[in-house]
Coordinates of C-alpha atoms in Angstrom, one line a residue:
X24 CA -37.3 28.6 -0.5
X25 CA -37.4 26.4 2.9
X26 CA -33.5 26.5 4.7
X27 CA -32.6 23.4 5.8
X28 CA -31.5 23.4 9.8
X29 CA -29.3 20.4 9.2
X30 CA -25.9 21.1 9.8
X31 CA -22.6 18.0 9.8
X32 CA -20.5 16.9 12.5
X33 CA -17.8 15.9 10.0
X34 CA -16.1 15.8 13.3
X35 CA -18.0 12.9 14.7
X36 CA -16.2 10.6 11.4
X37 CA -13.3 10.6 13.2
X38 CA -11.8 7.2 15.2
X39 CA -11.3 9.2 19.1
X40 CA -8.5 6.1 19.5
X41 CA -6.9 7.9 16.9
X42 CA -7.2 11.7 18.2
X43 CA -4.5 11.1 21.2
X44 CA -0.5 12.6 20.7
X45 CA 0.7 9.3 20.3
X46 CA -1.4 7.8 18.4
X47 CA -0.9 10.1 15.3
X48 CA 2.7 9.5 16.9
X49 CA 2.3 5.8 16.6
X50 CA 1.2 6.1 12.7
X51 CA 3.9 8.5 11.4
X52 CA 6.2 6.0 12.2
X53 CA 4.1 3.0 10.7
X54 CA 3.2 4.6 7.6
X55 CA 7.4 5.2 7.8
X56 CA 8.1 2.2 8.0
X57 CA 5.7 0.0 6.6
X58 CA 5.7 2.3 3.5
X59 CA 9.5 2.1 2.6
X60 CA 9.3 -1.2 4.1
X61 CA 6.1 -3.0 1.2
X62 CA 8.3 -0.8 -0.9
X63 CA 11.3 -2.8 -0.7
X64 CA 9.1 -6.2 -0.8
X65 CA 7.2 -5.1 -3.6
X66 CA 11.0 -4.5 -5.4
X67 CA 12.2 -7.6 -4.0
X68 CA 9.7 -9.6 -5.0
X69 CA 9.8 -7.7 -9.3
X70 CA 13.1 -8.8 -9.1
X71 CA 13.5 -12.2 -7.4
X72 CA 10.5 -13.4 -10.3
X73 CA 12.5 -11.6 -12.8
X74 CA 14.9 -13.4 -11.4
X75 CA 13.4 -16.8 -10.7
X76 CA 12.1 -16.7 -15.0
X77 CA 15.5 -15.6 -15.9
X78 CA 17.0 -18.6 -14.3
X79 CA 14.4 -21.3 -14.8
X80 CA 13.8 -20.2 -18.7
X81 CA 17.2 -20.4 -18.9
X82 CA 18.0 -23.7 -17.0
X83 CA 14.7 -24.6 -19.8
X84 CA 16.8 -23.6 -22.6
X85 CA 19.6 -25.3 -21.7
X86 CA 18.3 -28.7 -21.8
X87 CA 16.2 -28.4 -24.5
X88 CA 19.2 -27.5 -26.2
X89 CA 21.0 -31.0 -25.6
X90 CA 17.5 -32.2 -25.6
X91 CA 17.0 -30.7 -29.6
X92 CA 20.8 -32.3 -30.2
X93 CA 19.6 -35.8 -29.2
X94 CA 16.9 -35.8 -31.0
X95 CA 18.5 -34.2 -34.0
X96 CA 21.1 -37.0 -33.7
X97 CA 18.6 -40.1 -33.4
X98 CA 17.2 -38.6 -37.0
X99 CA 20.4 -37.9 -37.8
X100 CA 20.8 -41.8 -37.4
X101 CA 17.8 -42.9 -38.7
X102 CA 19.1 -41.0 -41.6
X103 CA 22.1 -42.0 -41.8
X104 CA 20.9 -45.7 -41.7
X105 CA 18.7 -44.5 -44.6
X106 CA 21.8 -43.9 -46.6
X107 CA 22.9 -47.2 -46.1
X108 CA 19.7 -49.0 -46.7
X109 CA 19.1 -47.5 -49.4
X110 CA 23.5 -48.6 -51.2
X111 CA 22.4 -51.9 -51.0
X112 CA 18.9 -52.0 -51.5
X113 CA 20.5 -50.4 -55.3
X114 CA 23.2 -53.0 -54.8
X115 CA 19.6 -56.3 -54.5
X116 CA 18.8 -54.6 -58.0
X117 CA 21.0 -54.7 -60.2
X118 CA 22.1 -58.3 -58.7
X119 CA 23.3 -61.6 -60.5
X120 CA 19.6 -61.9 -62.3
X121 CA 19.7 -65.3 -61.1
X122 CA 17.8 -66.9 -58.8
X123 CA 21.2 -67.4 -57.1
X124 CA 22.4 -64.7 -57.3
X125 CA 19.6 -62.8 -55.6
X126 CA 19.0 -65.2 -53.1
X127 CA 22.6 -64.0 -51.8
X128 CA 22.0 -60.6 -52.5
X129 CA 18.7 -60.9 -50.3
X130 CA 19.6 -63.7 -47.0
X131 CA 22.7 -60.3 -47.3
X132 CA 20.3 -57.5 -46.5
X133 CA 17.8 -59.3 -44.9
X134 CA 21.0 -60.0 -42.1
X135 CA 22.5 -55.9 -42.5
X136 CA 18.8 -54.7 -42.3
X137 CA 18.8 -57.7 -39.1
X138 CA 21.9 -55.7 -38.2
X139 CA 20.3 -52.0 -38.1
X140 CA 17.5 -52.6 -36.2
X141 CA 19.7 -55.0 -33.4
X142 CA 22.0 -52.0 -33.6
X143 CA 20.9 -49.1 -33.5
X144 CA 17.2 -50.0 -31.4
X145 CA 14.8 -49.2 -34.2
X146 CA 11.1 -51.1 -33.9
X147 CA 11.7 -52.3 -36.9
X148 CA 12.6 -52.0 -40.6
X149 CA 10.3 -52.8 -43.7
X150 CA 10.7 -53.4 -46.8
X151 CA 8.4 -53.7 -49.7
X152 CA 9.1 -55.3 -53.2
X153 CA 7.2 -55.3 -56.5
X154 CA 4.9 -58.0 -55.6
X155 CA 6.9 -60.7 -58.6
X156 CA 10.1 -60.1 -57.4
X157 CA 12.2 -62.2 -55.4
X158 CA 11.3 -62.2 -51.1
X159 CA 8.0 -60.0 -51.4
X160 CA 6.2 -62.6 -49.4
X161 CA 9.4 -63.3 -46.6
X162 CA 6.4 -61.6 -44.2
X163 CA 9.5 -60.6 -41.8
X164 CA 12.1 -57.9 -43.1
X165 CA 10.5 -58.3 -47.1
X166 CA 6.5 -57.3 -47.9
X167 CA 5.1 -57.0 -50.6
X168 CA 4.4 -53.5 -51.6
X169 CA 0.4 -53.8 -52.0
X170 CA 0.7 -53.4 -48.2
X171 CA 2.3 -50.4 -48.5
X172 CA -0.7 -48.0 -48.2
X173 CA -1.7 -49.7 -44.5
X174 CA 1.7 -47.9 -43.1
X175 CA -0.2 -45.2 -43.2
X176 CA 1.7 -43.7 -46.6
X177 CA -0.8 -41.9 -49.2
X178 CA -0.1 -42.8 -52.6
X179 CA 0.0 -38.4 -53.0
X180 CA 2.8 -39.0 -50.4
X181 CA 4.7 -41.8 -52.0
X182 CA 4.8 -40.3 -55.6
X183 CA 6.2 -37.4 -53.2
X184 CA 9.0 -38.6 -51.3
X185 CA 12.1 -38.1 -54.2
X186 CA 15.1 -38.8 -53.4
X187 CA 14.4 -36.9 -50.1
X188 CA 13.0 -39.1 -47.1
X189 CA 9.9 -38.7 -45.5
X190 CA 8.9 -38.5 -41.6
X191 CA 4.9 -39.7 -41.0
X192 CA 3.0 -40.8 -37.3
X193 CA 1.3 -44.2 -37.1
X194 CA -0.8 -44.9 -34.4
X195 CA -0.7 -48.7 -34.1
X196 CA 2.3 -50.4 -36.1
X197 CA 2.6 -53.8 -35.9
X198 CA 5.5 -56.3 -35.8
X199 CA 5.9 -59.7 -37.6
X200 CA 4.5 -62.2 -35.8
X201 CA 7.1 -64.7 -36.4
X202 CA 9.4 -61.8 -34.5
X203 CA 10.2 -62.3 -30.7
X204 CA 9.5 -59.4 -29.1
X205 CA 7.9 -57.9 -25.5
X206 CA 5.9 -55.1 -27.0
X207 CA 4.2 -56.3 -30.8
X208 CA 2.6 -52.7 -31.5
X209 CA 3.3 -49.2 -31.0
X210 CA 2.6 -46.1 -32.0
X211 CA 5.8 -44.7 -34.5
X212 CA 7.5 -42.7 -36.9
X213 CA 8.8 -43.4 -39.3
X214 CA 11.0 -42.6 -42.2
X215 CA 10.2 -43.8 -45.7
X216 CA 12.5 -43.6 -48.9
X217 CA 11.3 -45.6 -52.6
X218 CA 12.8 -44.8 -55.4
X219 CA 10.1 -44.8 -58.5
X220 CA 11.2 -45.3 -62.4
X221 CA 10.3 -41.6 -63.6
X222 CA 9.6 -43.2 -67.1
X223 CA 6.8 -45.2 -66.2
X224 CA 6.1 -43.7 -62.9
X225 CA 6.2 -47.9 -61.7
X226 CA 7.2 -48.6 -57.9
X227 CA 10.5 -50.1 -57.5
X228 CA 10.7 -50.5 -53.7
X229 CA 10.1 -48.9 -50.9
X230 CA 11.2 -48.8 -46.7
X231 CA 10.2 -47.5 -44.5
X232 CA 12.3 -47.5 -40.7
X233 CA 9.7 -47.5 -38.1
X234 CA 11.4 -45.6 -34.2
X235 CA 9.4 -46.2 -31.5
X236 CA 6.9 -42.9 -30.0
X237 CA 7.9 -43.8 -26.1
X238 CA 11.9 -43.7 -27.1
X239 CA 10.9 -40.1 -27.9
X240 CA 9.0 -39.7 -25.0
X241 CA 11.2 -40.9 -22.4
X242 CA 13.9 -38.9 -23.8
X243 CA 11.2 -36.0 -23.1
X244 CA 10.5 -36.7 -19.4
X245 CA 14.4 -37.4 -19.0
X246 CA 14.8 -33.6 -20.0
X247 CA 12.1 -32.2 -18.5
X248 CA 12.8 -30.2 -14.8
X249 CA 9.3 -30.6 -13.4
X250 CA 6.3 -32.6 -14.4
X251 CA 4.9 -28.5 -15.0
X252 CA 6.7 -27.8 -17.5
X253 CA 5.5 -30.2 -20.9
X254 CA 7.8 -30.6 -24.1
X255 CA 6.8 -32.6 -27.0
X256 CA 6.9 -32.9 -30.3
X257 CA 4.6 -32.1 -33.3
X258 CA 4.5 -32.4 -36.3
X259 CA 3.8 -30.6 -39.7
X260 CA -0.1 -30.8 -39.6
X261 CA -0.7 -29.9 -35.4
X262 CA 0.0 -33.9 -33.9
X263 CA 1.2 -34.4 -31.1
X264 CA 4.3 -37.2 -31.9
X265 CA 5.5 -37.8 -28.5
X266 CA 5.4 -35.8 -25.5
X267 CA 6.2 -35.6 -21.5
X268 CA 3.2 -37.3 -21.1
X269 CA 2.7 -40.4 -23.1
X270 CA -0.6 -39.8 -22.4
X271 CA -1.1 -36.8 -24.7
X272 CA 0.7 -38.5 -27.9
X273 CA -1.6 -39.3 -31.0
X274 CA -3.8 -36.3 -29.9
X275 CA -4.0 -33.2 -31.7
X276 CA -4.0 -29.5 -31.0
X277 CA -5.9 -26.1 -32.2
X278 CA -5.6 -24.9 -35.8
X279 CA -4.4 -21.3 -34.1
X280 CA -2.2 -22.9 -32.1
X281 CA 0.0 -24.3 -34.3
X282 CA -0.6 -20.6 -36.9
X283 CA 0.9 -19.6 -33.9
X284 CA 3.7 -22.1 -33.0
X285 CA 4.0 -21.8 -37.7
X286 CA 4.5 -17.9 -36.9
X287 CA 7.7 -17.8 -34.7
X288 CA 8.9 -20.7 -35.1
X289 CA 13.0 -20.8 -34.0
X290 CA 11.6 -18.7 -30.8
X291 CA 11.0 -17.7 -27.1
X292 CA 7.4 -15.9 -26.7
X293 CA 5.2 -15.9 -24.2
X294 CA 1.1 -16.1 -24.9
X295 CA -1.8 -16.4 -22.2
X296 CA 0.7 -16.4 -19.0
X297 CA 3.0 -19.9 -20.9
X298 CA 6.0 -18.9 -22.5
X299 CA 7.3 -21.2 -25.1
X300 CA 9.8 -22.3 -26.9
X301 CA 9.8 -23.8 -30.2
X302 CA 13.1 -24.5 -32.3
X303 CA 12.3 -27.3 -35.7
X304 CA 14.1 -30.6 -35.8
X305 CA 16.0 -31.8 -39.0
X306 CA 13.0 -33.8 -40.2
X307 CA 11.3 -30.2 -40.5
X308 CA 9.1 -31.0 -37.1
X309 CA 8.7 -28.6 -34.3
X310 CA 10.0 -29.4 -30.9
X311 CA 7.6 -27.3 -27.7
X312 CA 8.7 -26.7 -24.6
X313 CA 5.9 -24.7 -22.4
X314 CA 6.7 -23.0 -19.2
X315 CA 3.3 -22.2 -17.4
X316 CA 4.2 -18.2 -15.4
X317 CA 2.2 -20.4 -12.5
X318 CA 5.2 -22.1 -12.1
X319 CA 7.3 -19.8 -11.8
X320 CA 5.9 -17.7 -9.9
X321 CA 5.3 -21.2 -7.6
X322 CA 9.0 -20.8 -7.3
X323 CA 8.5 -17.3 -5.9
X324 CA 6.7 -18.8 -2.8
X325 CA 9.4 -19.1 -0.8
X326 CA 10.7 -15.3 -1.5
X327 CA 6.8 -14.1 -0.4
X328 CA 7.4 -16.7 3.0
X329 CA 9.9 -14.7 4.2
X330 CA 9.2 -11.1 3.4
X331 CA 5.9 -11.4 5.7
X332 CA 7.2 -12.7 7.9
X333 CA 9.9 -10.1 7.6
X334 CA 7.0 -7.8 8.1
X335 CA 4.9 -10.0 10.4
X336 CA 8.1 -9.7 12.6
X337 CA 9.4 -6.4 12.5
X338 CA 5.4 -4.8 12.4
X339 CA 5.2 -5.7 16.7
X340 CA 9.0 -4.5 17.1
X341 CA 8.9 -1.5 15.3
X342 CA 4.7 -0.3 17.9
X343 CA 7.3 -2.1 21.2
X344 CA 10.5 0.6 19.9
X345 CA 7.6 3.2 19.3
X346 CA 6.0 3.2 22.5
X347 CA 8.4 2.9 24.6
X348 CA 10.5 6.1 23.1
X349 CA 7.5 8.4 22.6
X350 CA 5.9 8.3 25.7
X351 CA 8.3 9.9 27.9
X352 CA 7.7 12.8 24.9
X353 CA 4.2 12.0 24.6
X354 CA 3.5 12.3 28.7
X355 CA 4.8 15.8 29.1
X356 CA 3.2 17.3 25.6
X357 CA -0.5 15.7 27.1
X358 CA 0.3 17.2 30.6
X359 CA 0.8 20.6 28.8
X360 CA -2.1 20.1 26.9
X361 CA -4.2 19.2 29.3
X362 CA -2.5 22.3 31.4
X363 CA -4.1 24.8 28.2
X364 CA -8.2 23.0 27.6
X365 CA -7.7 23.7 31.8
X366 CA -7.2 27.0 31.3
X367 CA -10.7 29.1 30.6
X368 CA -11.3 33.0 29.8
X369 CA -14.6 33.0 31.6
X370 CA -16.3 36.3 33.3
X371 CA -14.6 36.2 36.6
X372 CA -11.5 36.6 37.2
X373 CA -11.1 36.5 40.5
X374 CA -10.9 32.7 40.2
X375 CA -8.7 32.4 37.5
X376 CA -6.4 29.5 38.7
X377 CA -2.2 29.6 37.8
X378 CA -1.2 26.3 36.0
X379 CA 1.9 25.0 36.2
X380 CA 3.9 21.8 34.8
X381 CA 6.7 19.7 36.1
X382 CA 9.9 20.9 34.4
X383 CA 14.0 20.0 35.5
X384 CA 15.3 22.0 38.2
X385 CA 18.6 22.7 36.0
X386 CA 17.4 24.7 33.2
X387 CA 20.1 23.4 31.5
X388 CA 18.8 20.5 30.5
X389 CA 15.7 22.3 29.4
X390 CA 14.3 21.3 26.5
X391 CA 11.2 22.8 22.9
X392 CA 9.2 21.6 25.8
X393 CA 9.8 23.0 29.1
X394 CA 10.0 26.4 27.4
X395 CA 6.6 25.6 26.0
X396 CA 5.4 24.4 29.2
X397 CA 7.1 27.6 30.9
X398 CA 6.3 30.3 28.6
X399 CA 2.8 29.2 29.5
X400 CA 2.3 29.2 33.0
X401 CA 4.1 33.5 32.1
X402 CA 1.6 33.6 30.4
X403 CA -1.3 32.5 33.2
X404 CA 0.1 35.4 35.8
X405 CA 0.0 37.6 32.4
X406 CA -3.5 37.1 32.0
X407 CA -5.0 37.0 35.7
X408 CA -3.4 40.3 35.5
X409 CA -5.1 41.5 33.0
X410 CA -8.2 39.7 32.4
X411 CA -10.1 41.7 35.2
X412 CA -10.1 45.2 33.6
X413 CA -10.1 44.3 30.1
X414 CA -13.1 42.3 30.7
X415 CA -14.9 44.5 33.5
X416 CA -14.3 47.2 29.9
X417 CA -15.4 44.9 27.3
X418 CA -18.8 43.8 29.3
X419 CA -19.8 47.7 29.9
X420 CA -18.7 49.1 25.9
X421 CA -20.7 46.1 25.0
X422 CA -23.8 46.8 27.6
X423 CA -24.3 50.6 26.7
X424 CA -23.7 49.5 22.6
X425 CA -26.9 46.9 22.9
X426 CA -29.0 49.5 25.9
X427 CA -27.8 52.5 23.1
X428 CA -30.1 50.4 20.7
X429 CA -32.4 49.4 22.6
X430 CA -33.7 53.3 23.4
X431 CA -33.8 53.6 19.5
X432 CA -35.9 50.7 18.3
X433 CA -38.3 51.8 21.6
X434 CA -39.1 55.1 20.3
X435 CA -39.2 54.0 16.5
X436 CA -42.2 50.8 17.7
X437 CA -44.4 53.8 19.8
X438 CA -44.6 55.6 16.9
X439 CA -45.2 54.1 14.5
X440 CA -48.3 51.8 16.5
X441 CA -48.9 55.6 17.4
X442 CA -49.8 56.7 14.2
X443 CA -51.6 53.8 13.6
X444 CA -54.0 55.4 16.4
X445 CA -54.1 58.4 14.9
X446 CA -55.1 57.0 12.3
X447 CA -58.6 54.7 13.6
X448 CA -59.1 57.9 15.3
X449 CA -58.9 60.3 12.0
X450 CA -60.9 57.3 10.6
X451 CA -63.3 57.2 13.5
X452 CA -62.5 53.8 14.4
X453 CA -62.9 54.5 17.9
X454 CA -63.8 51.0 18.8
X455 CA -60.7 50.1 17.3
X456 CA -58.4 52.3 18.2
X457 CA -59.1 51.9 22.2
X458 CA -58.3 47.4 21.2
X459 CA -55.5 49.1 20.6
X460 CA -54.4 51.0 22.9
X461 CA -55.8 48.2 25.1
X462 CA -53.4 46.0 23.5
X463 CA -50.5 48.4 23.6
X464 CA -50.8 48.5 27.2
X465 CA -50.9 44.9 27.5
X466 CA -48.1 45.4 25.0
X467 CA -45.9 47.6 27.7
X468 CA -46.3 45.9 30.7
X469 CA -44.4 42.7 29.2
X470 CA -42.0 44.7 27.9
X471 CA -41.2 47.1 31.3
X472 CA -41.9 44.0 33.1
X473 CA -38.7 42.9 31.8
X474 CA -36.0 45.0 31.6
X475 CA -33.6 43.0 31.3
X476 CA -31.7 42.7 27.7
X477 CA -32.3 38.9 27.4
X478 CA -36.0 37.4 28.1
X479 CA -37.6 34.2 27.8
X480 CA -38.3 33.5 23.7
X481 CA -42.1 32.2 25.5
X482 CA -41.9 35.8 26.2
X483 CA -40.6 37.3 23.1
X484 CA -43.4 35.2 20.9
X485 CA -46.7 36.7 23.7
X486 CA -44.6 40.2 22.4
X487 CA -45.5 39.8 18.3
X488 CA -48.7 37.9 19.4
X489 CA -49.5 41.4 21.0
X490 CA -48.6 43.1 17.6
X491 CA -50.0 40.9 14.9
X492 CA -53.6 41.1 17.5
X493 CA -53.1 45.0 17.4
X494 CA -51.8 45.1 13.2
X495 CA -54.7 42.9 12.6
X496 CA -57.2 45.5 13.9
X497 CA -56.1 47.9 11.5
X498 CA -55.9 45.0 8.7
X499 CA -59.3 43.3 9.4
X500 CA -59.9 40.2 8.1
X501 CA -56.5 40.5 5.9
X502 CA -54.2 40.0 8.5
X503 CA -53.5 35.9 9.9
X504 CA -50.2 34.6 11.9
X505 CA -49.2 30.8 13.5
X506 CA -47.0 30.2 16.0
X507 CA -45.3 27.4 16.2
X508 CA -42.4 26.3 18.5
X509 CA -40.5 22.7 18.9
X510 CA -41.3 21.5 22.9
X511 CA -38.9 23.2 25.6
X512 CA -38.1 25.4 23.1
X513 CA -39.0 28.5 24.5
X514 CA -37.2 28.4 27.6
X515 CA -34.1 29.8 25.8
X516 CA -33.7 33.1 25.9
X517 CA -33.6 35.7 23.2
X518 CA -33.1 39.7 22.8
X519 CA -36.2 41.5 23.0
X520 CA -37.7 43.5 20.0
X521 CA -36.3 40.4 18.4
X522 CA -39.3 39.9 15.6
X523 CA -41.5 42.7 15.7
X524 CA -39.9 44.4 13.3
X525 CA -40.3 41.3 10.5
X526 CA -43.8 41.5 11.8
X527 CA -43.6 45.5 10.8
X528 CA -42.7 44.4 7.7
X529 CA -43.9 41.4 6.7
X530 CA -47.1 44.1 7.3
X531 CA -46.1 47.1 6.1
X532 CA -44.6 45.9 2.2
X533 CA -46.3 42.5 2.2
X534 CA -50.1 43.6 1.4
X535 CA -50.4 45.7 -1.2
X536 CA -52.8 45.0 -4.0
X537 CA -51.5 41.7 -5.6
X538 CA -51.9 40.6 -2.1
X539 CA -54.3 42.2 -0.2
X540 CA -54.2 39.1 2.7
X541 CA -50.9 38.2 4.0
X542 CA -50.5 34.9 6.4
X543 CA -47.4 34.9 8.3
X544 CA -45.6 31.9 9.8
X545 CA -43.4 31.8 12.9
X546 CA -41.2 28.9 14.0
X547 CA -38.5 28.5 16.3
X548 CA -36.6 25.0 16.0
X549 CA -33.7 23.6 17.5
X550 CA -30.4 24.1 15.3
X551 CA -27.1 22.0 16.1
X552 CA -26.6 23.5 19.1
X553 CA -28.7 26.9 18.3
X554 CA -31.7 28.4 18.1
X555 CA -33.9 28.9 15.2
X556 CA -36.6 31.0 13.8
X557 CA -37.6 31.3 10.7
X558 CA -40.7 34.2 9.2
X559 CA -41.9 33.0 5.5
X560 CA -44.8 35.6 4.4
X561 CA -47.0 34.8 1.3
X562 CA -46.5 38.8 0.6
X563 CA -45.6 41.2 -2.3
X564 CA -41.8 40.1 -1.7
X565 CA -39.6 42.6 -2.2
X566 CA -36.6 43.9 -5.2
X567 CA -33.4 42.6 -6.1
X568 CA -32.3 46.5 -5.6
X569 CA -34.3 46.6 -2.3
X570 CA -32.5 43.4 -1.1
X571 CA -29.0 44.0 -1.3
X572 CA -29.7 46.7 -0.2
X573 CA -30.8 45.0 2.7
X574 CA -28.6 41.8 3.0
X575 CA -25.5 44.7 3.0
X576 CA -26.6 46.2 5.8
X577 CA -26.7 42.9 7.4
X578 CA -23.4 41.4 6.5
X579 CA -21.8 44.8 7.2
X580 CA -24.0 46.2 10.3
X581 CA -24.9 49.6 9.1
X582 CA -27.2 50.8 10.7
X583 CA -29.6 53.4 8.4
X584 CA -31.9 55.5 10.5
X585 CA -34.2 56.1 7.2
X586 CA -33.7 52.9 5.7
X587 CA -34.2 48.9 7.2
X588 CA -34.2 50.8 10.9
X589 CA -35.9 47.9 12.1
X590 CA -34.0 45.3 10.7
X591 CA -30.6 46.4 10.2
X592 CA -31.1 47.4 14.1
X593 CA -32.0 43.4 15.5
X594 CA -28.5 42.3 13.2
X595 CA -27.0 44.1 15.2
X596 CA -27.8 43.9 18.4
X597 CA -27.8 39.6 17.6
X598 CA -24.9 38.9 16.8
X599 CA -23.2 40.7 19.7
X600 CA -21.3 37.8 21.1
X601 CA -22.4 38.5 25.0
X602 CA -26.6 37.9 23.4
X603 CA -27.1 35.6 21.5
X604 CA -23.5 35.4 17.9
X605 CA -26.2 35.2 15.8
X606 CA -27.1 36.0 12.6
X607 CA -30.2 37.0 10.3
X608 CA -30.4 35.8 6.4
X609 CA -33.7 37.0 4.1
X610 CA -34.8 35.9 1.1
X611 CA -37.5 37.4 -1.2
X612 CA -38.6 37.1 -4.5
X613 CA -41.5 39.5 -6.2
X614 CA -44.3 37.5 -5.9
X615 CA -43.5 35.2 -4.2
X616 CA -43.3 36.4 -0.4
X617 CA -39.9 36.4 2.1
X618 CA -38.6 34.0 4.5
X619 CA -36.7 35.4 6.7
X620 CA -34.2 32.8 9.6
X621 CA -32.6 34.5 12.6
X622 CA -29.9 31.8 14.3
X623 CA -28.6 32.5 17.7
X624 CA -26.7 30.5 20.4
X625 CA -28.7 28.6 22.7
X626 CA -29.0 30.0 26.6
X627 CA -30.1 28.8 29.2
X628 CA -33.5 30.9 31.1
X629 CA -32.1 28.5 34.6
X630 CA -33.2 32.8 36.8
X631 CA -36.2 34.7 35.9
X632 CA -34.6 37.3 37.8
X633 CA -31.2 36.5 36.6
X634 CA -31.4 36.4 33.5
X635 CA -29.5 39.0 31.6
X636 CA -25.3 38.2 30.8
X637 CA -23.4 40.3 33.2

């Protein structure tokens, strides 16, 4: 299993401009200011929007009430005139049967109709008589029933009128030619009345009062407080009779919209961002008022602009005040921070300098920061007095521990090699034993020449190579290896005899009946300010129980002189803070080899004669 040597540095993601205390204090003040300000702005906008919505809708509803009253008054006025004409038609039908009496009744009725038309400003009044009746071809107010169906009423509607009125919408109703008027035709609302003989179903007469749709459009336009608000009169069939925008007169709405109005008659409701006020007129038609939600929002633009201006003005002012009042506070904290950063506990306490901080001369004016600075000065004096003896004792203790471990592993290694040489001599392999003695001589010449605790990595790799050469002589062609190191990394230092115990275990425990040949790979790589050495073999591996025991010894720095002595010894030495503060990790599976990772801090070998850690 390969180990990912690349570590993630999360600190590089934090912008350096926000690392100072003053910047954090500024951000804290801004957050503490902007969050309430934003919350107030949102609440204010929500409240203002609701107030604007209620104000606009209430105003529209009040205007609608006045408009509906005006429309109903006009419709009821028309109904009353129709009732009057109904009475006169009854008198006309029962007038003297002679021609003189009929003409007098006809003349009287025409005068009354003309009076009604001019007095109540109707577009026109049409009376339909039976073709054989006197006056049916008069052509001004009286017409034959044969022409009745040219005015938009169907025969079925005519038979269903009864005693009530029938309101219809007719497009391009024309005036008789003999009537002098500026407007010869118009879209009209017609109020029909008719009388039929119930026994014979013969139409006795009919009449209708025509109202100009533009008149109702003017009512709607006057009532609408803004062009964004639409107001219109809708027939039961879904046709717009009159609209505040006269260009939409005589247009149709969709069946789904019409059904929505029928389901919400005489109510105020909202659908698809539009508020509707749907009311029934006295003639059974609907009056609809539409208020778009965008119109309500547009009335809150002034408040939104005011809130934005407030934020824009208050933000720089807040920043200025925070900077002004925090500069003195942060400057003292920055001085204290710089003093603490400048104070280092090194290995040379003789040159430890005492860093002082400015503070008021009068002790009664001290605050918490001043007391902290004085405490820091006192701490430096105390450390300066005790550091020399503490560091000296600590270094001596660590050196004694290291030398003890080093002295333990050298005889252990020598015992194993001499045992191998003795075995070769007993088997008559004198040439191999001789070559091993030669390599052992070179091996100890190199190790004894390097008398320091830490040696360059290149020397440790040479020691490892000599050891592998000696082992290969015993195992013929069953052992092979490769050693690779990144450029420049060989100049860093490492504890002596770090690699040999792991190589010994790879050979001793790796060779088996199932793995007669062992290949060992040694890689020396750069880590994150560390050196990473991996030792991988394809040997027999180790059982989970053995691996667990070995990991326990490494993690707890337990040196067992009967089991895993070499590896636990290396782990104890390399984890020492004075010699790399490193770690050892082992992974192994039976039949799949063993993978060892040794990682320790990068320590420069700048002086060949002074490369140990004093």
